[in-house]
C-alpha positions in Angstrom: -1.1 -2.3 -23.3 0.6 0.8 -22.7 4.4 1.3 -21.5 3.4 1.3 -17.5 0.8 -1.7 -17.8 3.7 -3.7 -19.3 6.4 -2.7 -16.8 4.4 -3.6 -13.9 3.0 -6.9 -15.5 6.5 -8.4 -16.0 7.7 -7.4 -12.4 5.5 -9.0 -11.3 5.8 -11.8 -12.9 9.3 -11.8 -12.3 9.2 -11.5 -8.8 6.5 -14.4 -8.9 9.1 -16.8 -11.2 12.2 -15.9 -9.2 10.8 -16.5 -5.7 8.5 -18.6 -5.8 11.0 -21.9 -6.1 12.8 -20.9 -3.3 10.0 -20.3 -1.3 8.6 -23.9 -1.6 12.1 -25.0 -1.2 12.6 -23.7 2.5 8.9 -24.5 3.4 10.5 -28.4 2.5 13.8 -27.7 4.4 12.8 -25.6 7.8 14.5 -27.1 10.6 17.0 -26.1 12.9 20.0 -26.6 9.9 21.9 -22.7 10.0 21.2 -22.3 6.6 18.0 -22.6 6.5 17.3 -19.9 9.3 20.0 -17.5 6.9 17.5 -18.1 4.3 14.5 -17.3 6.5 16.4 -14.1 7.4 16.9 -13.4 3.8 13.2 -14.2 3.1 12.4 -11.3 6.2 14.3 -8.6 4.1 12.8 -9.4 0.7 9.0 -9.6 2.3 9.8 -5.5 3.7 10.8 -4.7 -0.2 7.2 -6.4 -1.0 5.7 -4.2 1.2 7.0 -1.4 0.2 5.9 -2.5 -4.0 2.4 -2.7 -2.7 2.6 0.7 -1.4 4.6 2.3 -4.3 1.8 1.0 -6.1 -1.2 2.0 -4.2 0.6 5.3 -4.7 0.2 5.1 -8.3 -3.3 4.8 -8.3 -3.8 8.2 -7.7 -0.5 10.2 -8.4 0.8 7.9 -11.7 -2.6 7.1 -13.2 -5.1 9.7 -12.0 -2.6 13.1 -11.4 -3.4 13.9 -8.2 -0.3 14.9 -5.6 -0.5 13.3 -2.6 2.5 13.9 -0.4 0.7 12.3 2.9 0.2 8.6 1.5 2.5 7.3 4.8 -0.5 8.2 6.6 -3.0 5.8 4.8 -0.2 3.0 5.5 -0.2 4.2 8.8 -4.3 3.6 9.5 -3.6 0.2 8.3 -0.8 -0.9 10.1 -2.4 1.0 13.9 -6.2 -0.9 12.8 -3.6 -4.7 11.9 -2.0 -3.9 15.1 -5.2 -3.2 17.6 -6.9 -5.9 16.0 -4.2 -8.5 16.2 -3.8 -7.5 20.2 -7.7 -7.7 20.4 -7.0 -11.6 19.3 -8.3 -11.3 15.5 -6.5 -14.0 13.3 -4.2 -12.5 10.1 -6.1 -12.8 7.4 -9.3 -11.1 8.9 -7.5 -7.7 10.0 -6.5 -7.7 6.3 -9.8 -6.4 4.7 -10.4 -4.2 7.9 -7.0 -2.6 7.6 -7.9 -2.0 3.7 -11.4 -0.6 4.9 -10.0 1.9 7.3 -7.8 3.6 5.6 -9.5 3.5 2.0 -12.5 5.2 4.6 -10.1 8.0 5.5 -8.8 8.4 1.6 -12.6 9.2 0.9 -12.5 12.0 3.0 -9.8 13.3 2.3 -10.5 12.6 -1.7 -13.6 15.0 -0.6 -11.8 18.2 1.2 -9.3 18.0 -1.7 -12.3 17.8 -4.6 -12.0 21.6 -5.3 -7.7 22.4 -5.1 -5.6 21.0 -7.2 -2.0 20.5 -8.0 0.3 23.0 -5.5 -2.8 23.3 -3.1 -3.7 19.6 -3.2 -0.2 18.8 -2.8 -0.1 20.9 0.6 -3.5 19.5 1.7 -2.3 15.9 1.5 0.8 17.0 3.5 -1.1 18.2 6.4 -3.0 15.2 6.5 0.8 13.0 7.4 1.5 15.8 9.9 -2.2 15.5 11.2 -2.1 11.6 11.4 1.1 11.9 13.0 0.2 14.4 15.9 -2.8 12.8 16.5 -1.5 9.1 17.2 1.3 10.5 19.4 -1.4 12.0 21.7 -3.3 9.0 22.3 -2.6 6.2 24.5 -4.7 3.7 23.1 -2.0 4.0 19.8 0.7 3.9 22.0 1.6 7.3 21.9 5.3 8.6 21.9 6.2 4.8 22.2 4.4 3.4 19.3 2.9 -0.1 19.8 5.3 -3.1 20.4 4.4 -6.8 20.6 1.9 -7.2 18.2 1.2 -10.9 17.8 2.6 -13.3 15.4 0.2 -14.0 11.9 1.0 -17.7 12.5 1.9 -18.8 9.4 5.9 -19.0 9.6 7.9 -17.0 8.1 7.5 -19.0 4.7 4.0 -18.8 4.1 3.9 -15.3 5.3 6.1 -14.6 2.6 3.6 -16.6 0.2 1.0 -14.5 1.1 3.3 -10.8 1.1 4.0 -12.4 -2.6 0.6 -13.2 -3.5 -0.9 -9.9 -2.4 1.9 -8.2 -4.2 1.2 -9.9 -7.5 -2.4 -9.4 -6.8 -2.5 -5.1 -6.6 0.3 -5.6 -9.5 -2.6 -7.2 -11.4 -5.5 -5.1 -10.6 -2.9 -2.2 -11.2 -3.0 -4.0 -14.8 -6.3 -4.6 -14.8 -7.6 -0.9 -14.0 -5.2 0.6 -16.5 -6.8 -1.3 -19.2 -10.7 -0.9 -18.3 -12.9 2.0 -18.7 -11.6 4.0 -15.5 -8.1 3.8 -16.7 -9.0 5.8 -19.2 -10.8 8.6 -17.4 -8.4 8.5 -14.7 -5.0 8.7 -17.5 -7.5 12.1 -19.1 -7.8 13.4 -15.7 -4.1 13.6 -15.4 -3.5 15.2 -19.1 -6.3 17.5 -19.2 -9.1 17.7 -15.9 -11.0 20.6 -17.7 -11.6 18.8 -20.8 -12.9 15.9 -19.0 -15.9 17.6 -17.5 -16.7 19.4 -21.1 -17.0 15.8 -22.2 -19.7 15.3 -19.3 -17.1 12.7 -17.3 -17.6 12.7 -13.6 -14.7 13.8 -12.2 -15.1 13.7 -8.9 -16.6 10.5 -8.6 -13.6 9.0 -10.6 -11.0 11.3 -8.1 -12.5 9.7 -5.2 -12.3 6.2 -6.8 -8.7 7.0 -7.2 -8.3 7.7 -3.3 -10.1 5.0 -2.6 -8.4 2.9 -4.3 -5.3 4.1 -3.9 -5.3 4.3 0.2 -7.0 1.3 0.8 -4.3 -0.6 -0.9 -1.9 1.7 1.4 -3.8 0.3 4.7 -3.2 -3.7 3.0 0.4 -2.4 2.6 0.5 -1.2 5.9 -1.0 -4.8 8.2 1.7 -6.2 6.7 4.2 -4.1 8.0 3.1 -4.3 11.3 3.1 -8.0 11.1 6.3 -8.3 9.8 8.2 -6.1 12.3 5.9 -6.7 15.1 6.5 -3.0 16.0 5.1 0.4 14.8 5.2 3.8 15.6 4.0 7.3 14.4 7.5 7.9 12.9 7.1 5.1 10.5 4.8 7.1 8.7 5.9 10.6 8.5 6.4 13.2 5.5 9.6 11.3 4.9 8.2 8.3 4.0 5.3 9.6 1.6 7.8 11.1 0.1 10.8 8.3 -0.5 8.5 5.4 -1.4 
């Protein structure tokens, strides 16, 4: 395993050791003792710091393993917090906006993987930036989205605040693991030779582009699972959320 494989492996792990206890303790205890909802409010503020692991490490995919400069990434959390917002209006339960939100945006990473297939580094960099500012001029123009106002009273997931925390945890553990999982196969390879030396990789016949795209794929779809659960957790979103400010602090 190499020095990033292991780091990620034992947050996770951590993360899954240190809150999982409590977690199963307050499911036991809800009920309208003080304490307990100062626990729930606790639980609120840890759940936005796994949402924002998920997306540091859809993030990873392409910039940390692959190379590739994307300074636009908010946008991909964006898709998937507008399509887990719509679709929770439109009366679709949690869990199924999930795989749509992740489908979305990993759609738009394709594209975008494609228009940036022949720049690279400074140039990619400033292509992925105009895709934020795009994303973000583009939602503020259309009603449907919101606009100006962003979209407010987006419906609860159901499951409490507890087990929506089980689920924020579990998903977190689970892109920590393929994170793993993909740095150890075949493509983690290709994707850590991309990064030290592109040119060499096509002399030895790899596919580069194919494995670029995978890495935006990847990468952004992740962002859009990321991003449903922000929207469900605040209930709220708008375009500012996810500005070149954000892709750039995560």
């Amino acid at each position: 395993w190499t020095k990033t494989a292991h780091l990620v492996f034992v947050i996770a792990w951590m993360a899954t050791v240190f809150y999982l206890p409590r977690i199963l303790v307050n499911i036991a205890e809800v009920g309208d003792v003080p304490a307990v909802r100062e626990r729930l409010v606790l639980m609120g503020r840890r759940l936005y710091r796994f949402g924002h692991v998920m997306f540091a490490l859809s993030l990873n995919l392409i910039t940390g393993f692959c190379g590739q400069i994307s300074l636009g990434h908010a946008a991909f959390q964006g898709v998937g917090a507008y399509a887990a917002a719509l679709l929770a209006k439109a009366g679709w339960p949690f869990l199924a906006t999930l795989p749509v939100s992740m489908l979305l945006a990993g759609a738009l990473g394709v594209i975008v993987g494609l228009a940036s297939l022949r720049v690279r580094a400074d140039f990619l960099a400033i292509t992925t930036m105009g895709v934020v500012f795009l994303f973000v001029g583009v939602v503020r123009q259309q009603d449907v989205l919101g606009g100006e106002l962003g979209i407010s009273g987006i419906p609860d997931h159901g499951l409490g605040k507890a087990g929506f925390m089980v689920v924020a945890l579990l998903a977190c553990a689970a892109v920590a693991a393929l994170s793993v999982y993909i740095k150890r196969t075949w493509m983690g390879r290709v994707f850590n030779g991309i990064a030290e030396d592109e040119d060499t990789m096509r002399v030895l016949s790899i596919d580069v582009p194919r494995y670029k795209l995978a890495a935006f794929a990847l990468g952004t779809a992740l962002a859009g699972l990321s991003g449903a659960f922000y929207a469900y957790h605040l209930q709220f979103i708008g375009a500012d959320n996810f500005g070149f400010v954000e892709s750039i602090t995560v």
